[in-house]
mmCIF file with all atom_site columns, C-alpha atoms in Angstrom:
data_model
loop_
_atom_site.group_PDB
_atom_site.id
_atom_site.type_symbol
_atom_site.label_atom_id
_atom_site.label_alt_id
_atom_site.label_comp_id
_atom_site.label_asym_id
_atom_site.label_entity_id
_atom_site.label_seq_id
_atom_site.pdbx_PDB_ins_code
_atom_site.Cartn_x
_atom_site.Cartn_y
_atom_site.Cartn_z
_atom_site.occupancy
_atom_site.B_iso_or_equiv
_atom_site.pdbx_formal_charge
_atom_site.auth_seq_id
_atom_site.auth_comp_id
_atom_site.auth_asym_id
_atom_site.auth_atom_id
_atom_site.pdbx_PDB_model_num
ATOM 1   C CA . GLY A 1 1   ? 27.614 5.897   11.154  1.00 55.00 ? 1   GLY A CA 1
ATOM 2   C CA . ALA A 1 2   ? 25.200 7.539   8.802   1.00 82.00 ? 2   ALA A CA 1
ATOM 3   C CA . GLY A 1 3   ? 21.986 5.964   8.081   1.00 93.00 ? 3   GLY A CA 1
ATOM 4   C CA . VAL A 1 4   ? 21.202 5.662   4.090   1.00 96.00 ? 4   VAL A CA 1
ATOM 5   C CA . SER A 1 5   ? 20.513 8.946   2.567   1.00 97.00 ? 5   SER A CA 1
ATOM 6   C CA . GLN A 1 6   ? 18.628 10.360  -0.420  1.00 97.00 ? 6   GLN A CA 1
ATOM 7   C CA . THR A 1 7   ? 18.580 13.377  -2.258  1.00 97.00 ? 7   THR A CA 1
ATOM 8   C CA . PRO A 1 8   ? 16.190 15.670  -2.877  1.00 97.00 ? 8   PRO A CA 1
ATOM 9   C CA . SER A 1 9   ? 13.943 14.948  -0.366  1.00 96.00 ? 9   SER A CA 1
ATOM 10  C CA . ASN A 1 10  ? 11.147 17.090  -2.480  1.00 97.00 ? 10  ASN A CA 1
ATOM 11  C CA . LYS A 1 11  ? 10.894 17.260  -6.130  1.00 98.00 ? 11  LYS A CA 1
ATOM 12  C CA . VAL A 1 12  ? 8.684  18.690  -7.839  1.00 98.00 ? 12  VAL A CA 1
ATOM 13  C CA . THR A 1 13  ? 8.582  18.968  -12.142 1.00 97.00 ? 13  THR A CA 1
ATOM 14  C CA . GLU A 1 14  ? 6.330  19.319  -15.034 1.00 97.00 ? 14  GLU A CA 1
ATOM 15  C CA . LYS A 1 15  ? 4.437  16.751  -16.504 1.00 97.00 ? 15  LYS A CA 1
ATOM 16  C CA . GLY A 1 16  ? 7.058  15.323  -19.255 1.00 97.00 ? 16  GLY A CA 1
ATOM 17  C CA . LYS A 1 17  ? 10.462 16.083  -17.905 1.00 98.00 ? 17  LYS A CA 1
ATOM 18  C CA . TYR A 1 18  ? 13.062 14.115  -16.893 1.00 98.00 ? 18  TYR A CA 1
ATOM 19  C CA . VAL A 1 19  ? 13.990 13.703  -13.463 1.00 98.00 ? 19  VAL A CA 1
ATOM 20  C CA . GLU A 1 20  ? 16.808 11.998  -11.381 1.00 98.00 ? 20  GLU A CA 1
ATOM 21  C CA . LEU A 1 21  ? 16.278 10.564  -7.137  1.00 98.00 ? 21  LEU A CA 1
ATOM 22  C CA . ARG A 1 22  ? 19.499 9.970   -6.000  1.00 98.00 ? 22  ARG A CA 1
ATOM 23  C CA . CYS A 1 23  ? 20.275 7.317   -2.951  1.00 98.00 ? 23  CYS A CA 1
ATOM 24  C CA . ASP A 1 24  ? 23.723 7.008   -0.951  1.00 97.00 ? 24  ASP A CA 1
ATOM 25  C CA . PRO A 1 25  ? 23.275 3.490   0.768   1.00 96.00 ? 25  PRO A CA 1
ATOM 26  C CA . ILE A 1 26  ? 24.847 2.864   4.168   1.00 94.00 ? 26  ILE A CA 1
ATOM 27  C CA . SER A 1 27  ? 28.664 2.075   3.839   1.00 93.00 ? 27  SER A CA 1
ATOM 28  C CA . GLY A 1 28  ? 29.381 -1.358  3.593   1.00 89.00 ? 28  GLY A CA 1
ATOM 29  C CA . HIS A 1 29  ? 26.145 -2.687  2.361   1.00 91.00 ? 29  HIS A CA 1
ATOM 30  C CA . THR A 1 30  ? 26.199 -5.238  -0.737  1.00 90.00 ? 30  THR A CA 1
ATOM 31  C CA . ALA A 1 31  ? 22.186 -4.765  -1.290  1.00 90.00 ? 31  ALA A CA 1
ATOM 32  C CA . LEU A 1 32  ? 19.893 -1.779  -2.631  1.00 92.00 ? 32  LEU A CA 1
ATOM 33  C CA . TYR A 1 33  ? 16.308 -1.610  -3.124  1.00 93.00 ? 33  TYR A CA 1
ATOM 34  C CA . TRP A 1 34  ? 14.029 1.079   -4.448  1.00 96.00 ? 34  TRP A CA 1
ATOM 35  C CA . TYR A 1 35  ? 9.898  0.879   -3.400  1.00 96.00 ? 35  TYR A CA 1
ATOM 36  C CA . ARG A 1 36  ? 7.475  3.574   -4.373  1.00 97.00 ? 36  ARG A CA 1
ATOM 37  C CA . GLN A 1 37  ? 4.874  4.916   -1.739  1.00 94.00 ? 37  GLN A CA 1
ATOM 38  C CA . SER A 1 38  ? 1.480  6.069   -2.683  1.00 92.00 ? 38  SER A CA 1
ATOM 39  C CA . LEU A 1 39  ? -0.538 8.243   -0.234  1.00 87.00 ? 39  LEU A CA 1
ATOM 40  C CA . GLY A 1 40  ? -2.683 5.607   1.964   1.00 83.00 ? 40  GLY A CA 1
ATOM 41  C CA . GLN A 1 41  ? -0.225 2.425   0.966   1.00 88.00 ? 41  GLN A CA 1
ATOM 42  C CA . GLY A 1 42  ? 2.624  0.535   1.751   1.00 92.00 ? 42  GLY A CA 1
ATOM 43  C CA . PRO A 1 43  ? 5.808  0.742   0.330   1.00 94.00 ? 43  PRO A CA 1
ATOM 44  C CA . GLU A 1 44  ? 5.570  -1.239  -3.827  1.00 94.00 ? 44  GLU A CA 1
ATOM 45  C CA . PHE A 1 45  ? 9.079  -2.954  -4.553  1.00 92.00 ? 45  PHE A CA 1
ATOM 46  C CA . LEU A 1 46  ? 10.584 -1.222  -7.576  1.00 95.00 ? 46  LEU A CA 1
ATOM 47  C CA . ILE A 1 47  ? 13.930 -2.413  -8.609  1.00 94.00 ? 47  ILE A CA 1
ATOM 48  C CA . TYR A 1 48  ? 16.798 -4.830  -6.351  1.00 90.00 ? 48  TYR A CA 1
ATOM 49  C CA . PHE A 1 49  ? 20.766 -4.266  -6.894  1.00 91.00 ? 49  PHE A CA 1
ATOM 50  C CA . GLN A 1 50  ? 23.131 -6.681  -5.120  1.00 88.00 ? 50  GLN A CA 1
ATOM 51  C CA . GLY A 1 51  ? 26.545 -5.044  -6.349  1.00 90.00 ? 51  GLY A CA 1
ATOM 52  C CA . THR A 1 52  ? 26.376 -3.613  -9.621  1.00 92.00 ? 52  THR A CA 1
ATOM 53  C CA . GLY A 1 53  ? 24.179 -5.500  -11.175 1.00 91.00 ? 53  GLY A CA 1
ATOM 54  C CA . ALA A 1 54  ? 19.905 -5.628  -10.658 1.00 90.00 ? 54  ALA A CA 1
ATOM 55  C CA . ALA A 1 55  ? 19.366 -8.688  -9.658  1.00 86.00 ? 55  ALA A CA 1
ATOM 56  C CA . ASP A 1 56  ? 15.493 -7.911  -9.808  1.00 87.00 ? 56  ASP A CA 1
ATOM 57  C CA . ASP A 1 57  ? 13.945 -5.234  -11.406 1.00 92.00 ? 57  ASP A CA 1
ATOM 58  C CA . SER A 1 58  ? 10.619 -6.487  -12.190 1.00 89.00 ? 58  SER A CA 1
ATOM 59  C CA . GLY A 1 59  ? 8.508  -3.916  -10.193 1.00 92.00 ? 59  GLY A CA 1
ATOM 60  C CA . LEU A 1 60  ? 9.230  -1.137  -12.821 1.00 96.00 ? 60  LEU A CA 1
ATOM 61  C CA . PRO A 1 61  ? 6.385  -0.227  -14.023 1.00 95.00 ? 61  PRO A CA 1
ATOM 62  C CA . ASN A 1 62  ? 7.193  0.702   -17.200 1.00 95.00 ? 62  ASN A CA 1
ATOM 63  C CA . ASP A 1 63  ? 10.266 1.347   -19.662 1.00 96.00 ? 63  ASP A CA 1
ATOM 64  C CA . ARG A 1 64  ? 10.006 5.662   -18.569 1.00 97.00 ? 64  ARG A CA 1
ATOM 65  C CA . PHE A 1 65  ? 11.985 3.699   -15.191 1.00 98.00 ? 65  PHE A CA 1
ATOM 66  C CA . PHE A 1 66  ? 15.430 3.346   -15.275 1.00 97.00 ? 66  PHE A CA 1
ATOM 67  C CA . ALA A 1 67  ? 17.944 2.596   -12.388 1.00 97.00 ? 67  ALA A CA 1
ATOM 68  C CA . VAL A 1 68  ? 22.088 1.917   -12.094 1.00 97.00 ? 68  VAL A CA 1
ATOM 69  C CA . ARG A 1 69  ? 24.504 1.851   -9.479  1.00 96.00 ? 69  ARG A CA 1
ATOM 70  C CA . PRO A 1 70  ? 27.367 1.445   -11.317 1.00 95.00 ? 70  PRO A CA 1
ATOM 71  C CA . GLU A 1 71  ? 29.726 1.700   -8.337  1.00 93.00 ? 71  GLU A CA 1
ATOM 72  C CA . GLY A 1 72  ? 28.184 -0.473  -6.226  1.00 90.00 ? 72  GLY A CA 1
ATOM 73  C CA . SER A 1 73  ? 27.667 2.210   -3.241  1.00 94.00 ? 73  SER A CA 1
ATOM 74  C CA . VAL A 1 74  ? 25.244 4.677   -4.741  1.00 97.00 ? 74  VAL A CA 1
ATOM 75  C CA . SER A 1 75  ? 22.422 4.344   -6.934  1.00 98.00 ? 75  SER A CA 1
ATOM 76  C CA . THR A 1 76  ? 20.025 6.748   -9.039  1.00 98.00 ? 76  THR A CA 1
ATOM 77  C CA . LEU A 1 77  ? 16.829 5.976   -9.816  1.00 98.00 ? 77  LEU A CA 1
ATOM 78  C CA . LYS A 1 78  ? 15.886 7.844   -13.035 1.00 98.00 ? 78  LYS A CA 1
ATOM 79  C CA . ILE A 1 79  ? 12.496 8.953   -14.872 1.00 98.00 ? 79  ILE A CA 1
ATOM 80  C CA . GLN A 1 80  ? 11.896 10.064  -18.475 1.00 98.00 ? 80  GLN A CA 1
ATOM 81  C CA . ARG A 1 81  ? 8.822  12.253  -19.297 1.00 98.00 ? 81  ARG A CA 1
ATOM 82  C CA . THR A 1 82  ? 7.314  12.279  -16.050 1.00 98.00 ? 82  THR A CA 1
ATOM 83  C CA . GLU A 1 83  ? 3.711  11.746  -15.509 1.00 97.00 ? 83  GLU A CA 1
ATOM 84  C CA . ARG A 1 84  ? 0.899  13.017  -12.738 1.00 96.00 ? 84  ARG A CA 1
ATOM 85  C CA . GLY A 1 85  ? 0.338  9.341   -11.553 1.00 96.00 ? 85  GLY A CA 1
ATOM 86  C CA . ASP A 1 86  ? 4.489  9.450   -10.685 1.00 97.00 ? 86  ASP A CA 1
ATOM 87  C CA . SER A 1 87  ? 3.763  11.226  -8.286  1.00 97.00 ? 87  SER A CA 1
ATOM 88  C CA . ALA A 1 88  ? 4.590  9.469   -4.977  1.00 97.00 ? 88  ALA A CA 1
ATOM 89  C CA . VAL A 1 89  ? 7.437  9.396   -2.180  1.00 96.00 ? 89  VAL A CA 1
ATOM 90  C CA . TYR A 1 90  ? 10.692 7.286   -3.502  1.00 98.00 ? 90  TYR A CA 1
ATOM 91  C CA . LEU A 1 91  ? 12.050 5.031   -0.529  1.00 97.00 ? 91  LEU A CA 1
ATOM 92  C CA . CYS A 1 92  ? 15.639 3.939   -0.666  1.00 97.00 ? 92  CYS A CA 1
ATOM 93  C CA . ALA A 1 93  ? 17.045 1.013   1.396   1.00 93.00 ? 93  ALA A CA 1
ATOM 94  C CA . SER A 1 94  ? 20.053 -0.702  2.113   1.00 91.00 ? 94  SER A CA 1
ATOM 95  C CA . SER A 1 95  ? 21.408 -3.930  3.192   1.00 87.00 ? 95  SER A CA 1
ATOM 96  C CA . PRO A 1 96  ? 24.212 -6.043  4.484   1.00 85.00 ? 96  PRO A CA 1
ATOM 97  C CA . GLU A 1 97  ? 23.761 -8.986  1.937   1.00 75.00 ? 97  GLU A CA 1
ATOM 98  C CA . GLY A 1 98  ? 20.448 -9.771  -0.139  1.00 66.00 ? 98  GLY A CA 1
ATOM 99  C CA . PHE A 1 99  ? 16.839 -10.296 0.191   1.00 59.00 ? 99  PHE A CA 1
ATOM 100 C CA . GLY A 1 100 ? 15.418 -11.814 2.924   1.00 55.00 ? 100 GLY A CA 1
ATOM 101 C CA . ALA A 1 101 ? 17.444 -12.724 5.933   1.00 58.00 ? 101 ALA A CA 1
ATOM 102 C CA . TYR A 1 102 ? 18.445 -9.203  6.091   1.00 68.00 ? 102 TYR A CA 1
ATOM 103 C CA . GLU A 1 103 ? 17.021 -6.101  7.827   1.00 77.00 ? 103 GLU A CA 1
ATOM 104 C CA . GLN A 1 104 ? 16.442 -3.510  5.295   1.00 85.00 ? 104 GLN A CA 1
ATOM 105 C CA . TYR A 1 105 ? 17.188 0.206   6.606   1.00 89.00 ? 105 TYR A CA 1
ATOM 106 C CA . PHE A 1 106 ? 14.996 2.908   4.905   1.00 92.00 ? 106 PHE A CA 1
ATOM 107 C CA . GLY A 1 107 ? 16.306 5.986   3.942   1.00 95.00 ? 107 GLY A CA 1
ATOM 108 C CA . PRO A 1 108 ? 14.187 8.980   4.560   1.00 94.00 ? 108 PRO A CA 1
ATOM 109 C CA . GLY A 1 109 ? 11.937 9.076   0.677   1.00 96.00 ? 109 GLY A CA 1
ATOM 110 C CA . THR A 1 110 ? 12.481 11.555  -1.906  1.00 97.00 ? 110 THR A CA 1
ATOM 111 C CA . ARG A 1 111 ? 8.724  13.187  -2.444  1.00 97.00 ? 111 ARG A CA 1
ATOM 112 C CA . LEU A 1 112 ? 8.463  13.621  -5.842  1.00 98.00 ? 112 LEU A CA 1
ATOM 113 C CA . THR A 1 113 ? 5.165  15.669  -7.308  1.00 98.00 ? 113 THR A CA 1
ATOM 114 C CA . VAL A 1 114 ? 4.690  15.652  -11.486 1.00 98.00 ? 114 VAL A CA 1
ATOM 115 C CA . THR A 1 115 ? 2.581  19.157  -12.352 1.00 97.00 ? 115 THR A CA 1
ATOM 116 C CA . ALA B 2 1   ? 0.101  -12.800 -6.985  1.00 73.00 ? 1   ALA B CA 1
ATOM 117 C CA . GLN B 2 2   ? 1.266  -12.732 -3.734  1.00 84.00 ? 2   GLN B CA 1
ATOM 118 C CA . SER B 2 3   ? -0.663 -9.849  -1.945  1.00 92.00 ? 3   SER B CA 1
ATOM 119 C CA . VAL B 2 4   ? -0.311 -8.677  1.599   1.00 95.00 ? 4   VAL B CA 1
ATOM 120 C CA . SER B 2 5   ? -3.763 -7.449  3.813   1.00 96.00 ? 5   SER B CA 1
ATOM 121 C CA . GLN B 2 6   ? -4.523 -5.494  6.804   1.00 96.00 ? 6   GLN B CA 1
ATOM 122 C CA . HIS B 2 7   ? -7.133 -6.426  8.425   1.00 89.00 ? 7   HIS B CA 1
ATOM 123 C CA . ASN B 2 8   ? -7.169 -2.736  9.969   1.00 91.00 ? 8   ASN B CA 1
ATOM 124 C CA . HIS B 2 9   ? -6.575 0.923   8.385   1.00 93.00 ? 9   HIS B CA 1
ATOM 125 C CA . HIS B 2 10  ? -6.954 2.619   11.393  1.00 96.00 ? 10  HIS B CA 1
ATOM 126 C CA . VAL B 2 11  ? -7.192 1.520   15.026  1.00 97.00 ? 11  VAL B CA 1
ATOM 127 C CA . ILE B 2 12  ? -7.396 4.075   18.183  1.00 97.00 ? 12  ILE B CA 1
ATOM 128 C CA . LEU B 2 13  ? -6.586 2.912   21.731  1.00 97.00 ? 13  LEU B CA 1
ATOM 129 C CA . SER B 2 14  ? -5.805 4.267   25.212  1.00 97.00 ? 14  SER B CA 1
ATOM 130 C CA . GLU B 2 15  ? -2.684 3.779   26.714  1.00 97.00 ? 15  GLU B CA 1
ATOM 131 C CA . ALA B 2 16  ? -2.298 0.294   28.732  1.00 97.00 ? 16  ALA B CA 1
ATOM 132 C CA . ALA B 2 17  ? -4.370 -1.492  26.456  1.00 98.00 ? 17  ALA B CA 1
ATOM 133 C CA . SER B 2 18  ? -3.808 -4.521  24.596  1.00 98.00 ? 18  SER B CA 1
ATOM 134 C CA . LEU B 2 19  ? -2.873 -4.274  20.429  1.00 97.00 ? 19  LEU B CA 1
ATOM 135 C CA . GLU B 2 20  ? -3.590 -6.932  18.053  1.00 97.00 ? 20  GLU B CA 1
ATOM 136 C CA . LEU B 2 21  ? -2.956 -5.768  15.067  1.00 98.00 ? 21  LEU B CA 1
ATOM 137 C CA . GLY B 2 22  ? -3.922 -8.247  11.920  1.00 97.00 ? 22  GLY B CA 1
ATOM 138 C CA . CYS B 2 23  ? -1.833 -9.333  8.998   1.00 97.00 ? 23  CYS B CA 1
ATOM 139 C CA . ASN B 2 24  ? -3.069 -12.084 6.634   1.00 97.00 ? 24  ASN B CA 1
ATOM 140 C CA . TYR B 2 25  ? -0.784 -12.925 3.000   1.00 95.00 ? 25  TYR B CA 1
ATOM 141 C CA . SER B 2 26  ? -1.274 -15.073 -0.298  1.00 93.00 ? 26  SER B CA 1
ATOM 142 C CA . TYR B 2 27  ? 1.814  -16.836 -0.890  1.00 86.00 ? 27  TYR B CA 1
ATOM 143 C CA . GLY B 2 28  ? 2.408  -19.961 -2.259  1.00 81.00 ? 28  GLY B CA 1
ATOM 144 C CA . GLY B 2 29  ? 5.672  -21.575 -1.250  1.00 84.00 ? 29  GLY B CA 1
ATOM 145 C CA . THR B 2 30  ? 7.971  -20.893 2.008   1.00 86.00 ? 30  THR B CA 1
ATOM 146 C CA . VAL B 2 31  ? 7.206  -17.544 3.303   1.00 88.00 ? 31  VAL B CA 1
ATOM 147 C CA . ASN B 2 32  ? 9.359  -14.681 5.541   1.00 90.00 ? 32  ASN B CA 1
ATOM 148 C CA . LEU B 2 33  ? 7.578  -12.292 7.290   1.00 93.00 ? 33  LEU B CA 1
ATOM 149 C CA . PHE B 2 34  ? 8.174  -9.080  8.764   1.00 94.00 ? 34  PHE B CA 1
ATOM 150 C CA . TRP B 2 35  ? 6.217  -6.236  10.478  1.00 96.00 ? 35  TRP B CA 1
ATOM 151 C CA . TYR B 2 36  ? 8.061  -2.741  10.057  1.00 95.00 ? 36  TYR B CA 1
ATOM 152 C CA . VAL B 2 37  ? 7.224  0.856   11.514  1.00 96.00 ? 37  VAL B CA 1
ATOM 153 C CA . GLN B 2 38  ? 7.272  4.479   10.376  1.00 94.00 ? 38  GLN B CA 1
ATOM 154 C CA . TYR B 2 39  ? 6.982  6.968   13.461  1.00 94.00 ? 39  TYR B CA 1
ATOM 155 C CA . PRO B 2 40  ? 5.428  10.225  12.855  1.00 91.00 ? 40  PRO B CA 1
ATOM 156 C CA . GLY B 2 41  ? 8.571  11.800  10.710  1.00 87.00 ? 41  GLY B CA 1
ATOM 157 C CA . GLN B 2 42  ? 10.855 8.583   10.716  1.00 89.00 ? 42  GLN B CA 1
ATOM 158 C CA . HIS B 2 43  ? 12.119 6.649   8.598   1.00 88.00 ? 43  HIS B CA 1
ATOM 159 C CA . LEU B 2 44  ? 10.794 3.146   7.923   1.00 92.00 ? 44  LEU B CA 1
ATOM 160 C CA . GLN B 2 45  ? 12.430 0.886   10.842  1.00 91.00 ? 45  GLN B CA 1
ATOM 161 C CA . LEU B 2 46  ? 12.059 -3.540  11.548  1.00 91.00 ? 46  LEU B CA 1
ATOM 162 C CA . LEU B 2 47  ? 10.232 -4.208  13.928  1.00 95.00 ? 47  LEU B CA 1
ATOM 163 C CA . LEU B 2 48  ? 10.176 -8.013  13.853  1.00 94.00 ? 48  LEU B CA 1
ATOM 164 C CA . LYS B 2 49  ? 10.736 -10.388 11.364  1.00 93.00 ? 49  LYS B CA 1
ATOM 165 C CA . TYR B 2 50  ? 10.118 -14.574 11.029  1.00 93.00 ? 50  TYR B CA 1
ATOM 166 C CA . PHE B 2 51  ? 11.983 -16.668 8.900   1.00 88.00 ? 51  PHE B CA 1
ATOM 167 C CA . SER B 2 52  ? 11.751 -20.369 10.930  1.00 87.00 ? 52  SER B CA 1
ATOM 168 C CA . GLY B 2 53  ? 11.651 -22.410 13.984  1.00 91.00 ? 53  GLY B CA 1
ATOM 169 C CA . ASP B 2 54  ? 9.564  -20.846 17.116  1.00 94.00 ? 54  ASP B CA 1
ATOM 170 C CA . PRO B 2 55  ? 6.438  -19.425 15.069  1.00 95.00 ? 55  PRO B CA 1
ATOM 171 C CA . LEU B 2 56  ? 6.631  -16.910 18.076  1.00 97.00 ? 56  LEU B CA 1
ATOM 172 C CA . VAL B 2 57  ? 8.307  -13.854 17.673  1.00 96.00 ? 57  VAL B CA 1
ATOM 173 C CA . LYS B 2 58  ? 9.398  -11.254 19.387  1.00 96.00 ? 58  LYS B CA 1
ATOM 174 C CA . GLY B 2 59  ? 10.635 -7.799  18.363  1.00 94.00 ? 59  GLY B CA 1
ATOM 175 C CA . ILE B 2 60  ? 11.609 -4.541  19.506  1.00 93.00 ? 60  ILE B CA 1
ATOM 176 C CA . LYS B 2 61  ? 9.682  -2.546  22.414  1.00 94.00 ? 61  LYS B CA 1
ATOM 177 C CA . GLY B 2 62  ? 7.364  -5.542  23.792  1.00 96.00 ? 62  GLY B CA 1
ATOM 178 C CA . PHE B 2 63  ? 6.806  -6.318  20.674  1.00 97.00 ? 63  PHE B CA 1
ATOM 179 C CA . GLU B 2 64  ? 5.256  -9.896  19.314  1.00 97.00 ? 64  GLU B CA 1
ATOM 180 C CA . ALA B 2 65  ? 3.914  -12.093 16.508  1.00 98.00 ? 65  ALA B CA 1
ATOM 181 C CA . GLU B 2 66  ? 2.571  -15.088 16.390  1.00 97.00 ? 66  GLU B CA 1
ATOM 182 C CA . PHE B 2 67  ? 3.067  -17.127 12.314  1.00 96.00 ? 67  PHE B CA 1
ATOM 183 C CA . ILE B 2 68  ? -0.013 -19.091 11.507  1.00 96.00 ? 68  ILE B CA 1
ATOM 184 C CA . LYS B 2 69  ? 0.387  -21.515 8.831   1.00 92.00 ? 69  LYS B CA 1
ATOM 185 C CA . SER B 2 70  ? -2.393 -22.419 8.890   1.00 93.00 ? 70  SER B CA 1
ATOM 186 C CA . LYS B 2 71  ? -4.336 -19.446 8.354   1.00 95.00 ? 71  LYS B CA 1
ATOM 187 C CA . PHE B 2 72  ? -1.812 -17.597 6.357   1.00 95.00 ? 72  PHE B CA 1
ATOM 188 C CA . SER B 2 73  ? -1.114 -14.831 9.015   1.00 96.00 ? 73  SER B CA 1
ATOM 189 C CA . PHE B 2 74  ? 1.543  -12.932 11.276  1.00 97.00 ? 74  PHE B CA 1
ATOM 190 C CA . ASN B 2 75  ? -0.595 -10.986 13.309  1.00 97.00 ? 75  ASN B CA 1
ATOM 191 C CA . LEU B 2 76  ? 1.469  -8.442  15.382  1.00 98.00 ? 76  LEU B CA 1
ATOM 192 C CA . ARG B 2 77  ? 0.687  -8.320  19.430  1.00 98.00 ? 77  ARG B CA 1
ATOM 193 C CA . LYS B 2 78  ? 1.502  -6.014  22.270  1.00 98.00 ? 78  LYS B CA 1
ATOM 194 C CA . PRO B 2 79  ? -0.122 -6.232  25.811  1.00 97.00 ? 79  PRO B CA 1
ATOM 195 C CA . SER B 2 80  ? -0.104 -2.818  26.892  1.00 97.00 ? 80  SER B CA 1
ATOM 196 C CA . VAL B 2 81  ? 0.672  0.005   24.229  1.00 98.00 ? 81  VAL B CA 1
ATOM 197 C CA . GLN B 2 82  ? 2.419  3.505   25.225  1.00 97.00 ? 82  GLN B CA 1
ATOM 198 C CA . TRP B 2 83  ? 1.507  7.153   23.321  1.00 96.00 ? 83  TRP B CA 1
ATOM 199 C CA . SER B 2 84  ? 5.098  6.596   21.652  1.00 96.00 ? 84  SER B CA 1
ATOM 200 C CA . ASP B 2 85  ? 3.957  3.642   20.194  1.00 97.00 ? 85  ASP B CA 1
ATOM 201 C CA . THR B 2 86  ? 1.628  5.705   17.495  1.00 97.00 ? 86  THR B CA 1
ATOM 202 C CA . ALA B 2 87  ? 3.354  5.117   14.335  1.00 97.00 ? 87  ALA B CA 1
ATOM 203 C CA . GLU B 2 88  ? 1.750  3.629   10.832  1.00 96.00 ? 88  GLU B CA 1
ATOM 204 C CA . TYR B 2 89  ? 2.516  -0.039  11.339  1.00 98.00 ? 89  TYR B CA 1
ATOM 205 C CA . PHE B 2 90  ? 3.455  -2.465  7.353   1.00 97.00 ? 90  PHE B CA 1
ATOM 206 C CA . CYS B 2 91  ? 3.271  -6.500  7.662   1.00 97.00 ? 91  CYS B CA 1
ATOM 207 C CA . ALA B 2 92  ? 6.065  -7.531  4.438   1.00 93.00 ? 92  ALA B CA 1
ATOM 208 C CA . VAL B 2 93  ? 6.768  -10.751 2.893   1.00 91.00 ? 93  VAL B CA 1
ATOM 209 C CA . THR B 2 94  ? 8.568  -12.630 0.604   1.00 85.00 ? 94  THR B CA 1
ATOM 210 C CA . GLY B 2 95  ? 9.879  -16.006 -0.691  1.00 80.00 ? 95  GLY B CA 1
ATOM 211 C CA . ARG B 2 96  ? 12.357 -17.821 1.202   1.00 75.00 ? 96  ARG B CA 1
ATOM 212 C CA . TYR B 2 97  ? 15.004 -16.501 -0.740  1.00 72.00 ? 97  TYR B CA 1
ATOM 213 C CA . GLY B 2 98  ? 13.767 -13.371 -0.525  1.00 69.00 ? 98  GLY B CA 1
ATOM 214 C CA . GLN B 2 99  ? 12.023 -12.529 -4.023  1.00 70.00 ? 99  GLN B CA 1
ATOM 215 C CA . ASN B 2 100 ? 8.997  -10.874 -4.078  1.00 72.00 ? 100 ASN B CA 1
ATOM 216 C CA . PHE B 2 101 ? 9.059  -8.171  -1.422  1.00 80.00 ? 101 PHE B CA 1
ATOM 217 C CA . VAL B 2 102 ? 5.853  -7.655  -1.001  1.00 90.00 ? 102 VAL B CA 1
ATOM 218 C CA . PHE B 2 103 ? 4.380  -4.553  1.741   1.00 93.00 ? 103 PHE B CA 1
ATOM 219 C CA . GLY B 2 104 ? 0.572  -4.546  3.401   1.00 95.00 ? 104 GLY B CA 1
ATOM 220 C CA . PRO B 2 105 ? -1.356 -0.990  3.159   1.00 95.00 ? 105 PRO B CA 1
ATOM 221 C CA . GLY B 2 106 ? -0.141 -0.214  6.373   1.00 96.00 ? 106 GLY B CA 1
ATOM 222 C CA . THR B 2 107 ? -2.474 0.023   9.479   1.00 97.00 ? 107 THR B CA 1
ATOM 223 C CA . ARG B 2 108 ? -2.615 3.297   11.834  1.00 97.00 ? 108 ARG B CA 1
ATOM 224 C CA . LEU B 2 109 ? -2.089 3.175   15.557  1.00 98.00 ? 109 LEU B CA 1
ATOM 225 C CA . SER B 2 110 ? -3.566 6.587   17.757  1.00 97.00 ? 110 SER B CA 1
ATOM 226 C CA . VAL B 2 111 ? -2.420 5.964   21.005  1.00 97.00 ? 111 VAL B CA 1
ATOM 227 C CA . LEU B 2 112 ? -4.308 8.224   23.143  1.00 96.00 ? 112 LEU B CA 1
ATOM 228 C CA . PRO B 2 113 ? -2.469 9.039   26.451  1.00 90.00 ? 113 PRO B CA 1
#
């Protein structure tokens, strides 16, 4: 079966623009996570969905970042008024159930570059 | 705040050498612990995990890790590395119910043939 997919694989945008990053989780996985990984660092947790609702959004750095998962499957991470510091690889992961006991399956990531 | 530290940024070994990658965490309370691996050009994938019970955990590809609660450590080991183990290794911790998932900065392992 297909794994977690993310589109686009690369995104270059100008400072101040709006971007959307998409994640398609593994079919049937109820939990979905977004992470951000900067060069030389480990993934940094952003937000976690259980079904359609955000169960934990404590990792979102500020109100320019927002994520949705309207039908409990595909999720979109939205970044408004992008800044150069937003440049990173954005990772999505899914798991059969919520945080903790279950392995997270990661996608390939979207590399965002803000110029 | 919760944190994870990994002792080495880059480790270089010859094939058949033994491996130990250090991981220490700072977390108040019961934890779940993970090691993830990212091979060149591939996605992050789970190597092994600890939730409870036997503190010595065995994972895929001959890796194991030992949870030492008194030292807040979860070191990764392999008795004999192969060239194919060249990858980036990440330690991660969550609370008992999966809250506050934190990754360490990663250790890059290079195995020379």
